[in-house]
């Protein structure tokens, strides 16, 4: 194999592949990317056996062929090279010669035989606007769980729902303490009998792939895999096998207290209150009274704080505790000026909706302080 | 020629109290007829947990098996341990120490440190005399003997109390440190284990004095921060501060119980494990802690230990929450036909339980309710004795003899209207009778 490639193309190709690679993998071959040169393109393939990615870049192919390259090393080298054109040539015993201007590197590659092949992309196909999908992921990904014991929560749940008769895609995530979903219409209904759980790592990788994509991209929703296809990259990911909890049951519908409060003020008050809250649980007390919201926190090791906020509320006085971090996570993704809180009592979840984005909803469970 | 380490005598006075053969002394205090006889406690465990001075003189050591003791020393009296009584004595001991100094660290059930710096004026006597007064008071009120060491730091005080035992009183003044350390072997130093000692010996050190005569940088390089602290402590500098606070927080809580005879009865062994869980949960709740991980280990008759652990989805310290998990772990671990002698429960990942995050997929009302039940059980057990109310599988514990053959004396002599914990024969009277 012998190619000449633009530095930028090489870096783009390696950037997406190197982030898929698991650095502590038990299979050494997975620290490599498969580089294939054919026609006028070079493809970079990498996988950690859960997520696989193929990135295409244009290059001047001298001799077609394929080789395994240590991604991290080549990526680090490529970033430091000075000239625009980089030439890569495979020589005997899987060695690679990388030449750029007056710099010359010789690095050790590996035989391509052991490299696993990626699962095939298959399933229901749907075209979706990349920017919209990115925004949807942003609005739910914060609530994904890290708890290995509840592995079905370690990702984002994707399903087709019907909103007012219109087919939509809904993304949901929860860690058992808070939950968020966001939904957007799609052009036509797809054949997707049940929802699927996209693992956390794939969620981050999809965001990276879609970052620079303008317009639509293709989603392939299969039984076992989900694929994301853009003009230059294809990502295939094995889904989390399991049942996402029946989350709709826990979204309260019979709330009787609605509070509207300035979002920015609430964010700042919560940040201050969190400073003296219990370091681990970050418990902050919300005390609602007509027209007023008191936010207080205390920690026997530090002290206490109290702060008054004006709000629109016309019910009886009541108190409820929340983890300030959970609340701030939600408020930070809310783009509105006002935060609308729907509450019932001190043991029922609080629903936070957006005034303008009707497809967004988030729920946070209170804590006892 | 040994160089003097310090010129002053008492820049600070730290006193260490160490009870002599604590468990057996307590037994002798409440059962004066046992005085002067070789006795051991730990009969319920099958090994010696403590031996009286008389038993020690015969050559009985801790952890010796009972069969060995019975064979070699037929006259020895073997007693079941009565930890509740020991803890009451321990509490009383600390109370006495607090009369002498407000700064007391309860180091273990039978050891304490007191800072008595500047208290000569209050007690109208020298530091060693304060030590003597403490010894006398303890003997008079609890009828047990203690050894006392007084010096400038905790490490030196601990060395001093060990120096003469039983009933010893040793004071190491600043200007005497060097002579004392010259006669102190490395392994006697608090904090030097067998590995450290052998490392130091490889560097040609023999005594504690050799160690402190090395430059501090040398100690730091070889042993790190701990080395520096011990080095300072041994030179009479107060590096380990007295920790007066009662232990309020734990990283993990462990409860293990050995039962004799060992058993292969699945219900019985499970009941043992569950009982440990109940004790561990009780302790966790007392300190307002909730665990997020449990480990169960079973020890076989051949002293092989196997264990399994599991994480909880929500931190908890409620037996009713954890019991199903325990059952599952137990089934995984227990081998039919195998005899077991001990079960152990470790609750780990403990965190503050005063603030409780509710989960979306659980019913908060149910959580609160089961908390109320747990609290009620705690209250009942507090008033009427540990394990008055327990999980039903605990009934299997009665299948075999376990623990005491007869109730402890304290239990038998309870007067109407008095709780077991309140009742204790007055050692003071024993003392008076025995000295008459």
PDB file of C-alpha atoms in Angstrom, chain A residues 147 149-150 174 176-179 245 247 250 278 280-281 283 323 326 346-347 363 365-369, chain B residues 292 311-314 349-362 364-365 367-368 371-372:
ATOM      1  CA  UNK A 147     -24.475   2.148  37.493  1.00  0.00           C
ATOM      2  CA  UNK A 149     -25.880  -3.031  38.112  1.00  0.00           C
ATOM      3  CA  UNK A 150     -28.616  -1.376  36.057  1.00  0.00           C
ATOM      4  CA  UNK A 174     -32.755   7.979  33.058  1.00  0.00           C
ATOM      5  CA  UNK A 176     -33.328   6.051  38.205  1.00  0.00           C
ATOM      6  CA  UNK A 177     -33.284   9.447  39.932  1.00  0.00           C
ATOM      7  CA  UNK A 178     -34.052  11.744  37.028  1.00  0.00           C
ATOM      8  CA  UNK A 179     -35.348  11.279  33.546  1.00  0.00           C
ATOM      9  CA  UNK A 245     -37.985   0.390  32.405  1.00  0.00           C
ATOM     10  CA  UNK A 247     -40.688   5.052  32.336  1.00  0.00           C
ATOM     11  CA  UNK A 250     -43.482   7.320  36.596  1.00  0.00           C
ATOM     12  CA  UNK A 278     -23.934  17.865  51.775  1.00  0.00           C
ATOM     13  CA  UNK A 280     -22.241  13.854  48.271  1.00  0.00           C
ATOM     14  CA  UNK A 281     -26.004  14.183  48.124  1.00  0.00           C
ATOM     15  CA  UNK A 283     -29.413  18.214  49.047  1.00  0.00           C
ATOM     16  CA  UNK A 323     -30.270  17.200  44.619  1.00  0.00           C
ATOM     17  CA  UNK A 326     -29.696  17.045  39.225  1.00  0.00           C
ATOM     18  CA  UNK A 346     -42.473  15.978  48.804  1.00  0.00           C
ATOM     19  CA  UNK A 347     -42.253  12.368  47.668  1.00  0.00           C
ATOM     20  CA  UNK A 363     -38.465  14.603  35.667  1.00  0.00           C
ATOM     21  CA  UNK A 365     -37.154  12.704  41.997  1.00  0.00           C
ATOM     22  CA  UNK A 366     -37.058  14.580  45.293  1.00  0.00           C
ATOM     23  CA  UNK A 367     -34.904  13.651  48.250  1.00  0.00           C
ATOM     24  CA  UNK A 368     -35.651  13.689  51.912  1.00  0.00           C
ATOM     25  CA  UNK A 369     -33.544  16.176  53.788  1.00  0.00           C
TER      26      UNK A 369
ATOM     27  CA  UNK B 292     -24.259   0.246  48.891  1.00  0.00           C
ATOM     28  CA  UNK B 311     -23.919  -3.862  44.923  1.00  0.00           C
ATOM     29  CA  UNK B 312     -27.305  -2.401  45.824  1.00  0.00           C
ATOM     30  CA  UNK B 313     -29.265  -0.182  43.494  1.00  0.00           C
ATOM     31  CA  UNK B 314     -29.920   2.196  46.391  1.00  0.00           C
ATOM     32  CA  UNK B 349     -19.560   1.762  50.670  1.00  0.00           C
ATOM     33  CA  UNK B 350     -21.160   3.354  53.714  1.00  0.00           C
ATOM     34  CA  UNK B 351     -22.525   6.816  53.283  1.00  0.00           C
ATOM     35  CA  UNK B 352     -24.517   9.317  55.233  1.00  0.00           C
ATOM     36  CA  UNK B 353     -28.138   8.261  55.350  1.00  0.00           C
ATOM     37  CA  UNK B 354     -29.671  11.442  56.660  1.00  0.00           C
ATOM     38  CA  UNK B 355     -30.396  12.704  53.159  1.00  0.00           C
ATOM     39  CA  UNK B 356     -32.212  10.158  51.111  1.00  0.00           C
ATOM     40  CA  UNK B 357     -32.594  10.409  47.356  1.00  0.00           C
ATOM     41  CA  UNK B 358     -35.786   8.733  46.214  1.00  0.00           C
ATOM     42  CA  UNK B 359     -35.752   6.684  43.030  1.00  0.00           C
ATOM     43  CA  UNK B 360     -38.145   7.077  40.148  1.00  0.00           C
ATOM     44  CA  UNK B 361     -38.818   3.366  39.893  1.00  0.00           C
ATOM     45  CA  UNK B 362     -39.547   2.705  43.526  1.00  0.00           C
ATOM     46  CA  UNK B 364     -41.045   6.405  48.256  1.00  0.00           C
ATOM     47  CA  UNK B 365     -43.973   5.755  50.555  1.00  0.00           C
ATOM     48  CA  UNK B 367     -39.355   3.093  51.552  1.00  0.00           C
ATOM     49  CA  UNK B 368     -40.471   5.447  54.295  1.00  0.00           C
ATOM     50  CA  UNK B 371     -37.862   2.666  57.559  1.00  0.00           C
ATOM     51  CA  UNK B 372     -40.496   3.187  60.211  1.00  0.00           C
TER      52      UNK B 372
END
